[in-house]
Amino acid sequence: MGAIWNAKSALQILQQCQPIIDFKLATDYLLAHLNTYQLLSLYEELFPLEWEKSQAELYSEDENHSPKELEFISLVNEHLFPIDDIIIEGAYEERLYQIPVSPKGIDWQDHEEGIDALRSGWQILLPLSQSGRWWLESVAGDEGESWYECTFGYSLKDIAHPEKTNFKLLKRLARRVAPPISDLPTALALLDLETGNIWLDQSVCCESYWNRNFESRPWTIEDIKFLASEWKKATQLLDKACELIDWIESDPNTNFSHILALWNLTLHLK
């Protein structure tokens, strides 16, 4: 059985060789094989148990990812950070030379459903965020202000503009109150794409999924560990914000009035 396996392995390795007739083919060949060796090396280092148990083929018969490489990409998605299903499906036909970092935040302005993509708990917070206030006053104009007042019963004139609010003071005050109100600054940072987290601050301005300008990172152990760490932080921020949104929606009038009280307090304190 060992001889058969060795012969099979030898044939797979030989299939990796091909005649090079021009510079582009040479470059493509080297990049593809570098990508293969990078992924296989990372697989063995990051998932040693799965690597030992795996029976997937190391190499492919064409220029696409091998079964072993695809297995590694799926493990990254399952255990470290998200890789969109559509990207994983595409990896069967096109190589992932970089790690795709697709947006996972509250990118409501570029969603095809627009403002309707947001839960009501997020919508009621819009006047408190820089981008939300700008959208209501500039993009939607009079309709935005009317929509907000008709929907939630508050006039924008009665809500202090974010430009007049001391956000540093807001953060200090928020730390002194109980959750989930204490997570108000996090929720506003999510709306404004200003959390400082690579997964949460991207904005995608393109209708075609494949033409979106995703941020990417190289396939290195350092970047994988960085993205995994950032994703862990991102999920924590999203969970906290979700608790706030759930709380707001449980009694919008009463609970948003508490948020406004904290918001307006920043105008009177220094």
CSV table of C-alpha atoms in Angstrom, one decimal:
chain,number,residue,atom,x,y,z
A,1,MET,CA,0.0,0.0,0.0
A,2,GLY,CA,2.9,2.3,0.8
A,3,ALA,CA,4.3,1.8,-2.7
A,4,ILE,CA,1.0,2.7,-4.3
A,5,TRP,CA,0.7,5.8,-2.2
A,6,ASN,CA,4.3,6.9,-3.0
A,7,ALA,CA,3.7,6.4,-6.7
A,8,LYS,CA,0.5,8.4,-6.5
A,9,SER,CA,2.2,11.2,-4.6
A,10,ALA,CA,5.0,11.2,-7.2
A,11,LEU,CA,2.5,11.6,-10.0
A,12,GLN,CA,0.8,14.4,-8.2
A,13,ILE,CA,4.1,16.2,-7.7
A,14,LEU,CA,5.0,15.7,-11.4
A,15,GLN,CA,1.6,17.1,-12.4
A,16,GLN,CA,2.7,20.4,-10.7
A,17,CYS,CA,5.4,20.8,-13.3
A,18,GLN,CA,4.5,22.4,-16.7
A,19,PRO,CA,6.3,23.9,-19.6
A,20,ILE,CA,6.9,27.7,-19.3
A,21,ILE,CA,6.8,29.6,-22.5
A,22,ASP,CA,6.6,33.2,-21.4
A,23,PHE,CA,7.1,35.5,-18.5
A,24,LYS,CA,3.4,35.7,-17.5
A,25,LEU,CA,3.0,31.9,-17.4
A,26,ALA,CA,6.1,31.7,-15.3
A,27,THR,CA,4.8,34.4,-12.8
A,28,ASP,CA,1.4,32.7,-12.6
A,29,TYR,CA,3.0,29.3,-12.0
A,30,LEU,CA,5.2,30.6,-9.2
A,31,LEU,CA,2.4,32.6,-7.5
A,32,ALA,CA,0.0,29.6,-7.6
A,33,HIS,CA,2.5,27.3,-6.1
A,34,LEU,CA,3.6,29.8,-3.5
A,35,ASN,CA,0.0,30.1,-2.5
A,36,THR,CA,-0.3,26.3,-2.2
A,37,TYR,CA,2.8,25.9,0.0
A,38,GLN,CA,1.7,28.9,2.2
A,39,LEU,CA,-1.8,27.3,2.8
A,40,LEU,CA,-0.5,23.8,3.4
A,41,SER,CA,2.2,25.1,5.8
A,42,LEU,CA,-0.4,27.2,7.7
A,43,TYR,CA,-2.8,24.2,7.8
A,44,GLU,CA,-0.1,22.0,9.4
A,45,GLU,CA,0.8,24.7,11.9
A,46,LEU,CA,-2.6,26.0,13.0
A,47,PHE,CA,-4.6,22.7,12.9
A,48,PRO,CA,-2.1,19.9,13.5
A,49,LEU,CA,-4.7,17.3,14.6
A,50,GLU,CA,-6.9,17.9,11.6
A,51,TRP,CA,-3.8,17.8,9.4
A,52,GLU,CA,-2.8,14.4,10.7
A,53,LYS,CA,-6.3,13.0,10.3
A,54,SER,CA,-7.0,14.5,6.9
A,55,GLN,CA,-7.1,12.2,3.9
A,56,ALA,CA,-7.6,15.0,1.4
A,57,GLU,CA,-5.3,15.3,-1.6
A,58,LEU,CA,-2.4,17.7,-1.1
A,59,TYR,CA,-2.2,18.9,-4.7
A,60,SER,CA,-4.8,19.7,-7.4
A,61,GLU,CA,-4.6,18.5,-11.0
A,62,ASP,CA,-5.1,22.1,-12.3
A,63,GLU,CA,-4.3,25.6,-11.0
A,64,ASN,CA,-7.1,25.7,-8.5
A,65,HIS,CA,-6.9,25.0,-4.8
A,66,SER,CA,-6.4,21.4,-3.8
A,67,PRO,CA,-8.9,19.5,-1.6
A,68,LYS,CA,-6.4,19.9,1.3
A,69,GLU,CA,-6.2,23.7,0.8
A,70,LEU,CA,-10.0,24.0,0.6
A,71,GLU,CA,-10.2,22.0,3.8
A,72,PHE,CA,-7.9,24.5,5.5
A,73,ILE,CA,-9.9,27.5,4.3
A,74,SER,CA,-13.0,25.9,5.7
A,75,LEU,CA,-11.3,25.3,9.0
A,76,VAL,CA,-10.3,28.9,9.2
A,77,ASN,CA,-13.9,29.9,8.6
A,78,GLU,CA,-15.2,27.5,11.2
A,79,HIS,CA,-12.7,28.2,14.0
A,80,LEU,CA,-10.9,31.5,13.5
A,81,PHE,CA,-12.8,34.1,11.6
A,82,PRO,CA,-15.6,34.3,8.9
A,83,ILE,CA,-15.0,33.8,5.2
A,84,ASP,CA,-18.2,34.3,3.4
A,85,ASP,CA,-19.9,31.2,1.9
A,86,ILE,CA,-19.9,32.7,-1.6
A,87,ILE,CA,-16.1,33.3,-1.3
A,88,ILE,CA,-15.5,29.7,-0.2
A,89,GLU,CA,-17.6,28.5,-3.1
A,90,GLY,CA,-15.6,30.7,-5.5
A,91,ALA,CA,-12.4,29.2,-4.1
A,92,TYR,CA,-13.2,26.0,-5.9
A,93,GLU,CA,-12.6,27.8,-9.2
A,94,GLU,CA,-10.4,30.8,-8.3
A,95,ARG,CA,-7.5,31.0,-5.9
A,96,LEU,CA,-7.6,33.1,-2.8
A,97,TYR,CA,-4.2,34.7,-2.9
A,98,GLN,CA,-5.2,37.0,0.0
A,99,ILE,CA,-7.4,36.6,3.0
A,100,PRO,CA,-10.7,38.4,2.3
A,101,VAL,CA,-11.9,40.6,5.2
A,102,SER,CA,-15.5,41.2,4.3
A,103,PRO,CA,-17.5,43.8,6.3
A,104,LYS,CA,-19.4,42.4,9.3
A,105,GLY,CA,-20.5,45.7,10.9
A,106,ILE,CA,-23.6,47.8,10.7
A,107,ASP,CA,-23.0,49.1,7.1
A,108,TRP,CA,-26.5,50.4,6.7
A,109,GLN,CA,-25.8,53.2,4.2
A,110,ASP,CA,-24.6,50.8,1.5
A,111,HIS,CA,-27.1,48.0,2.1
A,112,GLU,CA,-29.4,47.7,-0.9
A,113,GLU,CA,-32.4,48.0,1.4
A,114,GLY,CA,-31.0,51.2,2.9
A,115,ILE,CA,-32.6,52.5,6.1
A,116,ASP,CA,-35.1,49.6,6.0
A,117,ALA,CA,-32.3,47.1,6.6
A,118,LEU,CA,-31.9,48.4,10.1
A,119,ARG,CA,-33.9,47.2,13.1
A,120,SER,CA,-36.0,49.8,14.7
A,121,GLY,CA,-33.7,49.9,17.7
A,122,TRP,CA,-30.9,51.1,15.4
A,123,GLN,CA,-33.1,53.5,13.5
A,124,ILE,CA,-34.1,55.4,16.6
A,125,LEU,CA,-30.4,56.0,17.4
A,126,LEU,CA,-29.6,57.5,14.0
A,127,PRO,CA,-29.8,61.2,15.1
A,128,LEU,CA,-27.2,60.5,17.8
A,129,SER,CA,-24.6,59.2,15.3
A,130,GLN,CA,-22.6,61.4,12.9
A,131,SER,CA,-23.5,59.5,9.8
A,132,GLY,CA,-27.1,58.9,10.8
A,133,ARG,CA,-27.7,62.6,11.5
A,134,TRP,CA,-26.1,63.5,8.2
A,135,TRP,CA,-28.3,61.0,6.4
A,136,LEU,CA,-31.5,62.3,8.0
A,137,GLU,CA,-30.7,66.0,7.4
A,138,SER,CA,-28.8,65.9,4.1
A,139,VAL,CA,-29.5,62.8,2.1
A,140,ALA,CA,-33.2,62.3,3.0
A,141,GLY,CA,-33.7,66.0,3.7
A,142,ASP,CA,-37.1,67.1,4.9
A,143,GLU,CA,-38.4,63.6,4.3
A,144,GLY,CA,-35.8,62.1,6.6
A,145,GLU,CA,-36.8,64.5,9.4
A,146,SER,CA,-40.5,63.9,8.8
A,147,TRP,CA,-40.0,60.1,8.7
A,148,TYR,CA,-38.1,60.1,12.0
A,149,GLU,CA,-40.7,62.2,13.8
A,150,CYS,CA,-43.6,60.2,12.4
A,151,THR,CA,-42.0,56.9,13.3
A,152,PHE,CA,-40.6,57.7,16.7
A,153,GLY,CA,-42.4,60.8,17.9
A,154,TYR,CA,-39.2,62.9,18.4
A,155,SER,CA,-38.2,66.0,16.4
A,156,LEU,CA,-34.6,66.3,15.4
A,157,LYS,CA,-34.6,69.8,16.9
A,158,ASP,CA,-35.2,68.2,20.3
A,159,ILE,CA,-32.2,65.9,20.0
A,160,ALA,CA,-28.8,67.6,20.4
A,161,HIS,CA,-26.6,67.3,17.3
A,162,PRO,CA,-23.6,64.9,17.6
A,163,GLU,CA,-21.3,67.8,16.7
A,164,LYS,CA,-22.3,69.5,19.9
A,165,THR,CA,-21.8,66.4,22.1
A,166,ASN,CA,-18.6,65.6,23.9
A,167,PHE,CA,-18.1,61.9,23.1
A,168,LYS,CA,-15.2,61.6,25.5
A,169,LEU,CA,-17.5,62.7,28.3
A,170,LEU,CA,-20.3,60.5,27.0
A,171,LYS,CA,-18.0,57.5,27.2
A,172,ARG,CA,-17.0,58.4,30.8
A,173,LEU,CA,-20.7,58.9,31.8
A,174,ALA,CA,-21.7,55.6,30.1
A,175,ARG,CA,-19.2,53.7,32.1
A,176,ARG,CA,-20.9,54.8,35.3
A,177,VAL,CA,-24.4,53.5,34.4
A,178,ALA,CA,-25.6,49.9,34.2
A,179,PRO,CA,-25.7,47.9,31.0
A,180,PRO,CA,-27.1,48.0,28.4
A,181,ILE,CA,-27.1,51.9,28.4
A,182,SER,CA,-23.4,51.7,29.1
A,183,ASP,CA,-23.0,50.3,25.6
A,184,LEU,CA,-24.4,53.4,23.9
A,185,PRO,CA,-21.0,54.7,22.7
A,186,THR,CA,-20.3,51.2,21.2
A,187,ALA,CA,-23.5,51.2,19.3
A,188,LEU,CA,-22.9,54.7,17.9
A,189,ALA,CA,-19.4,53.8,16.9
A,190,LEU,CA,-20.8,50.8,15.0
A,191,LEU,CA,-23.3,53.1,13.1
A,192,ASP,CA,-20.4,55.5,12.2
A,193,LEU,CA,-18.0,52.7,11.3
A,194,GLU,CA,-15.5,54.1,13.8
A,195,THR,CA,-14.9,51.2,16.2
A,196,GLY,CA,-11.3,50.8,15.2
A,197,ASN,CA,-12.0,47.2,14.3
A,198,ILE,CA,-11.0,45.9,10.8
A,199,TRP,CA,-14.2,43.7,10.6
A,200,LEU,CA,-16.6,46.4,11.7
A,201,ASP,CA,-15.4,49.6,10.0
A,202,GLN,CA,-15.5,48.8,6.3
A,203,SER,CA,-18.0,50.4,4.0
A,204,VAL,CA,-18.8,48.6,0.7
A,205,CYS,CA,-20.0,50.9,-2.1
A,206,CYS,CA,-20.7,48.5,-4.9
A,207,GLU,CA,-23.8,46.6,-6.1
A,208,SER,CA,-21.8,43.6,-7.4
A,209,TYR,CA,-20.6,41.3,-4.7
A,210,TRP,CA,-17.6,40.2,-6.6
A,211,ASN,CA,-16.6,43.8,-7.5
A,212,ARG,CA,-16.6,44.9,-3.9
A,213,ASN,CA,-13.4,46.3,-2.6
A,214,PHE,CA,-12.9,44.1,0.3
A,215,GLU,CA,-9.9,44.7,2.5
A,216,SER,CA,-7.4,41.8,2.4
A,217,ARG,CA,-4.4,40.5,4.3
A,218,PRO,CA,-1.6,38.1,3.2
A,219,TRP,CA,-1.7,34.4,4.2
A,220,THR,CA,0.8,34.7,7.1
A,221,ILE,CA,0.6,33.4,10.6
A,222,GLU,CA,0.8,36.9,12.0
A,223,ASP,CA,-2.1,38.2,9.9
A,224,ILE,CA,-4.2,35.2,10.7
A,225,LYS,CA,-3.7,35.6,14.4
A,226,PHE,CA,-4.4,39.3,14.1
A,227,LEU,CA,-7.7,38.8,12.2
A,228,ALA,CA,-8.7,36.0,14.6
A,229,SER,CA,-8.1,38.4,17.6
A,230,GLU,CA,-9.9,41.2,15.9
A,231,TRP,CA,-12.9,39.0,15.1
A,232,LYS,CA,-13.2,37.9,18.7
A,233,LYS,CA,-13.3,41.6,19.7
A,234,ALA,CA,-15.8,42.3,17.0
A,235,THR,CA,-18.2,39.7,18.2
A,236,GLN,CA,-18.0,41.1,21.7
A,237,LEU,CA,-18.8,44.6,20.5
A,238,LEU,CA,-21.7,43.3,18.3
A,239,ASP,CA,-23.1,41.3,21.2
A,240,LYS,CA,-23.0,44.3,23.5
A,241,ALA,CA,-24.7,46.5,20.9
A,242,CYS,CA,-27.3,43.8,20.2
A,243,GLU,CA,-28.2,43.8,23.9
A,244,LEU,CA,-28.8,47.5,23.8
A,245,ILE,CA,-30.9,47.3,20.7
A,246,ASP,CA,-33.0,44.5,22.2
A,247,TRP,CA,-33.5,46.6,25.3
A,248,ILE,CA,-34.5,49.7,23.3
A,249,GLU,CA,-37.1,47.7,21.3
A,250,SER,CA,-38.6,46.2,24.4
A,251,ASP,CA,-40.0,49.6,25.4
A,252,PRO,CA,-38.9,52.2,22.8
A,253,ASN,CA,-40.5,55.3,24.3
A,254,THR,CA,-39.4,54.8,27.9
A,255,ASN,CA,-35.9,53.4,27.2
A,256,PHE,CA,-35.0,55.9,24.5
A,257,SER,CA,-35.9,58.7,26.9
A,258,HIS,CA,-33.3,57.3,29.3
A,259,ILE,CA,-30.7,57.3,26.5
A,260,LEU,CA,-31.6,60.9,25.7
A,261,ALA,CA,-31.2,61.9,29.3
A,262,LEU,CA,-27.6,60.6,29.2
A,263,TRP,CA,-27.1,62.2,25.8
A,264,ASN,CA,-28.3,65.6,26.9
A,265,LEU,CA,-26.3,65.4,30.1
A,266,THR,CA,-23.1,65.9,28.1
A,267,LEU,CA,-24.3,69.3,27.1
A,268,HIS,CA,-24.5,70.5,30.7
A,269,LEU,CA,-21.3,69.0,32.0
A,270,LYS,CA,-17.7,69.7,31.2
